[in-house]
XYZ file of C-alpha atoms in Angstrom:
273
model
C 57.389 118.775 57.743
C 59.127 116.619 60.312
C 57.534 114.725 63.160
C 57.310 116.187 66.649
C 59.597 113.395 67.844
C 62.334 114.293 65.355
C 61.884 118.004 66.014
C 62.400 117.426 69.735
C 65.436 115.271 69.031
C 67.046 118.072 67.032
C 66.086 121.063 69.153
C 65.892 120.046 72.824
C 69.206 120.959 74.434
C 68.775 119.783 78.011
C 71.226 117.411 79.641
C 70.772 113.882 78.305
C 68.989 115.040 75.150
C 70.708 114.036 71.866
C 71.154 117.608 70.614
C 72.111 118.785 74.077
C 74.836 116.158 74.343
C 76.263 117.191 70.961
C 76.278 120.906 71.799
C 77.944 120.209 75.153
C 80.982 118.855 73.324
C 81.749 122.298 71.893
C 82.612 125.623 73.505
C 79.419 127.635 73.973
C 79.047 131.385 74.650
C 77.795 131.898 78.189
C 77.914 135.657 78.829
C 79.505 138.942 77.846
C 82.448 140.201 79.867
C 80.618 143.485 80.467
C 78.015 141.584 82.489
C 80.701 141.073 85.124
C 81.792 144.692 85.337
C 81.173 146.796 88.408
C 81.633 146.144 92.086
C 79.827 142.799 92.131
C 80.873 140.547 89.223
C 78.179 137.890 89.622
C 75.707 137.040 86.845
C 72.972 134.433 86.337
C 73.431 132.214 83.288
C 71.016 129.761 81.697
C 72.888 127.645 79.176
C 71.640 124.515 77.392
C 68.801 124.306 79.878
C 71.010 124.492 82.978
C 70.702 127.239 85.583
C 74.186 128.449 86.509
C 75.945 131.382 88.121
C 79.035 133.048 86.695
C 81.351 134.984 88.994
C 84.826 136.432 89.202
C 86.690 135.534 92.388
C 89.141 137.613 94.431
C 91.986 136.576 92.117
C 90.088 137.759 89.050
C 89.491 134.208 87.833
C 86.109 133.142 86.479
C 83.923 130.381 87.854
C 80.748 128.901 86.370
C 78.916 126.689 88.856
C 75.416 125.421 89.591
C 73.123 128.286 90.479
C 71.520 126.715 93.542
C 73.266 125.840 96.774
C 73.421 122.102 97.387
C 72.165 122.614 100.945
C 68.683 124.139 100.668
C 68.650 125.301 97.047
C 69.198 129.000 97.721
C 70.015 131.106 94.661
C 73.765 131.745 94.633
C 73.244 134.799 92.425
C 72.454 136.511 95.722
C 75.598 135.132 97.328
C 78.518 137.137 98.646
C 81.905 137.197 96.961
C 84.377 136.606 99.759
C 87.317 134.413 100.735
C 88.044 133.797 97.039
C 84.676 132.190 96.394
C 80.924 132.655 96.407
C 79.159 132.278 99.754
C 75.524 131.196 99.953
C 73.374 133.905 101.588
C 71.245 131.328 103.456
C 73.652 129.297 105.621
C 77.027 130.543 104.433
C 78.279 127.551 102.486
C 81.301 128.754 100.503
C 82.041 127.500 96.971
C 85.167 128.135 94.939
C 85.307 128.455 91.162
C 85.805 124.688 90.737
C 82.581 123.978 92.651
C 84.290 122.714 95.801
C 82.577 123.528 99.079
C 85.222 125.137 101.285
C 83.200 125.983 104.380
C 79.960 125.072 106.169
C 79.781 127.526 109.088
C 76.809 125.798 110.728
C 78.563 122.428 111.079
C 80.355 121.394 114.299
C 83.915 122.596 114.634
C 86.301 120.195 112.946
C 83.648 118.760 110.644
C 84.940 117.675 107.250
C 81.554 117.148 105.638
C 82.274 120.049 103.255
C 84.935 117.920 101.564
C 82.193 115.620 100.249
C 80.224 118.480 98.679
C 80.913 119.626 95.143
C 78.686 121.764 92.947
C 78.432 121.407 89.191
C 81.240 123.434 87.622
C 82.331 123.999 84.037
C 85.593 125.242 82.478
C 85.398 128.761 81.077
C 87.521 130.838 78.712
C 87.275 134.596 78.203
C 87.954 135.774 74.649
C 87.493 139.275 73.220
C 84.602 140.246 75.440
C 82.830 136.875 75.576
C 82.918 134.156 78.229
C 82.703 130.652 76.748
C 81.942 127.456 78.648
C 82.618 123.799 77.967
C 79.881 121.591 79.424
C 80.783 118.216 77.946
C 82.630 115.142 79.204
C 86.394 114.881 79.594
C 88.883 117.571 78.732
C 87.679 120.532 76.630
C 88.633 120.588 72.947
C 90.984 123.233 71.612
C 89.347 126.639 71.496
C 88.275 127.735 67.969
C 90.959 129.689 66.141
C 88.598 132.139 64.428
C 89.751 135.523 63.150
C 87.631 137.324 65.729
C 89.615 135.663 68.530
C 92.996 136.511 67.018
C 92.159 140.150 66.352
C 93.063 142.827 68.914
C 90.291 144.093 71.179
C 90.224 147.372 69.247
C 88.995 145.534 66.154
C 86.268 143.423 67.774
C 82.994 144.147 69.502
C 80.739 141.555 71.097
C 76.987 141.650 71.578
C 74.140 139.255 72.250
C 70.400 139.137 71.707
C 67.461 137.000 72.779
C 65.494 135.228 70.076
C 62.226 133.587 71.090
C 62.942 130.344 69.260
C 65.095 127.243 69.538
C 68.761 127.163 68.565
C 68.169 125.386 65.250
C 65.576 127.911 64.074
C 68.038 130.715 64.789
C 70.781 128.885 62.907
C 68.511 128.302 59.909
C 67.726 132.026 59.701
C 71.393 132.908 60.002
C 72.356 130.841 56.971
C 69.281 131.786 54.900
C 70.352 134.423 52.323
C 66.869 134.973 50.854
C 65.033 136.323 53.905
C 67.010 139.579 53.932
C 65.361 140.742 50.706
C 62.028 140.883 52.554
C 62.735 141.232 56.252
C 65.245 144.041 55.673
C 64.057 145.479 52.355
C 62.186 148.464 53.809
C 65.109 149.814 55.806
C 66.198 153.244 54.659
C 69.197 153.200 52.348
C 71.043 155.591 54.657
C 70.085 153.763 57.827
C 72.559 155.018 60.473
C 75.042 152.524 61.870
C 73.855 153.001 65.424
C 70.287 152.267 64.360
C 70.823 148.957 62.622
C 74.353 148.054 61.680
C 76.914 148.357 58.939
C 76.093 145.018 57.362
C 73.130 146.617 55.543
C 74.841 149.911 54.775
C 77.930 148.904 52.792
C 78.003 149.248 49.035
C 76.577 146.288 47.183
C 79.608 145.598 45.007
C 82.874 147.084 43.901
C 82.121 149.690 41.278
C 78.401 149.728 42.067
C 77.132 152.780 43.920
C 74.212 150.909 45.462
C 73.444 150.576 49.172
C 73.000 147.035 50.420
C 69.352 147.664 51.284
C 68.633 148.677 47.690
C 70.363 145.558 46.409
C 68.225 143.380 48.669
C 65.010 145.022 47.440
C 65.822 144.948 43.748
C 67.340 141.456 43.590
C 65.177 139.230 45.833
C 65.984 135.899 44.110
C 69.585 134.977 44.862
C 71.143 131.951 43.243
C 72.097 129.784 46.222
C 74.880 127.209 46.127
C 75.520 124.850 49.044
C 78.763 122.967 49.573
C 79.590 120.481 52.324
C 82.953 121.175 53.957
C 85.155 119.787 56.718
C 83.754 122.423 59.097
C 80.080 122.287 58.114
C 78.465 124.070 55.167
C 79.492 126.844 52.793
C 76.550 128.739 51.304
C 77.137 131.154 48.433
C 74.394 133.606 47.451
C 74.788 135.193 44.007
C 72.693 138.221 43.094
C 73.180 138.932 39.398
C 72.955 142.687 38.912
C 72.548 144.936 35.907
C 75.670 145.716 33.921
C 77.134 142.250 34.290
C 77.940 142.674 37.988
C 77.301 139.972 40.569
C 77.059 140.474 44.300
C 78.509 137.504 46.189
C 77.843 136.725 49.839
C 79.425 133.672 51.454
C 78.046 132.228 54.691
C 80.162 129.646 56.493
C 78.130 127.453 58.842
C 80.582 125.983 61.336
C 79.236 122.862 63.026
C 77.273 122.783 65.177
C 75.928 126.300 65.738
C 78.363 128.980 64.569
C 78.141 131.207 61.498
C 80.929 133.273 59.945
C 80.126 135.780 57.174
C 82.842 137.965 55.604
C 80.883 141.118 54.765
C 83.795 143.055 53.286
C 87.566 143.326 53.535
C 87.087 145.225 56.786
C 84.224 143.445 58.531
C 83.270 139.874 59.374
C 80.228 138.766 61.340
C 80.545 135.697 63.572
C 77.484 134.348 65.375
C 76.682 131.512 67.777
C 73.185 130.075 68.162
């Protein structure tokens, strides 16, 4: 067990927190592109403890800015998209995607006070159905060159889920190869893809006519090898089967919070936590 102080140091992601400052130096997933579909592409985002609003302006460009107007704190998620920005519903202050305040309708004519107002704003990149944000200092690093970002849209699908835990707990589960033998062992061997996912439906090994769920139930004690790499950790889980066969699953933990698991020649799972 670790102390509460160390646990907080590793898991608290707010601005100024040690873990939060590390995570802010990497591209982080902020939203799915589908959340901005429809006639009003505006979506609330809470990322690394910060309340933000994501919107697409009249030019189709994305902006990620502080969620609350700098005037009276009104929620900009209820703002109006107009004049190539997002206008506060309370007093009409207009912000562009870089956070600049372009207009303050209630100020005297000729006032230039708006030029001194700038909301928090973060660079964003849209890749294969996901909007990523960089929230750290200076210029953003190069965007990760993962397979899922080089593949055509027809070969990639993006999804997200809410886990009631901190980011490190989610990461630990993602790289833990032993839990699947118990958490997923009672799934039906012919579990339909739409009900759970192909990762537990593929055959266990070449030449072995065994569903993955059966493999997990019958071989609950994988041999686990951990290797430190330039990108993080490489975890190899070996399940030694009857007949001299071995099922191999490799989990690549990419620092700080990404996981890449090649499930087969046709499918790879990439996660961010």
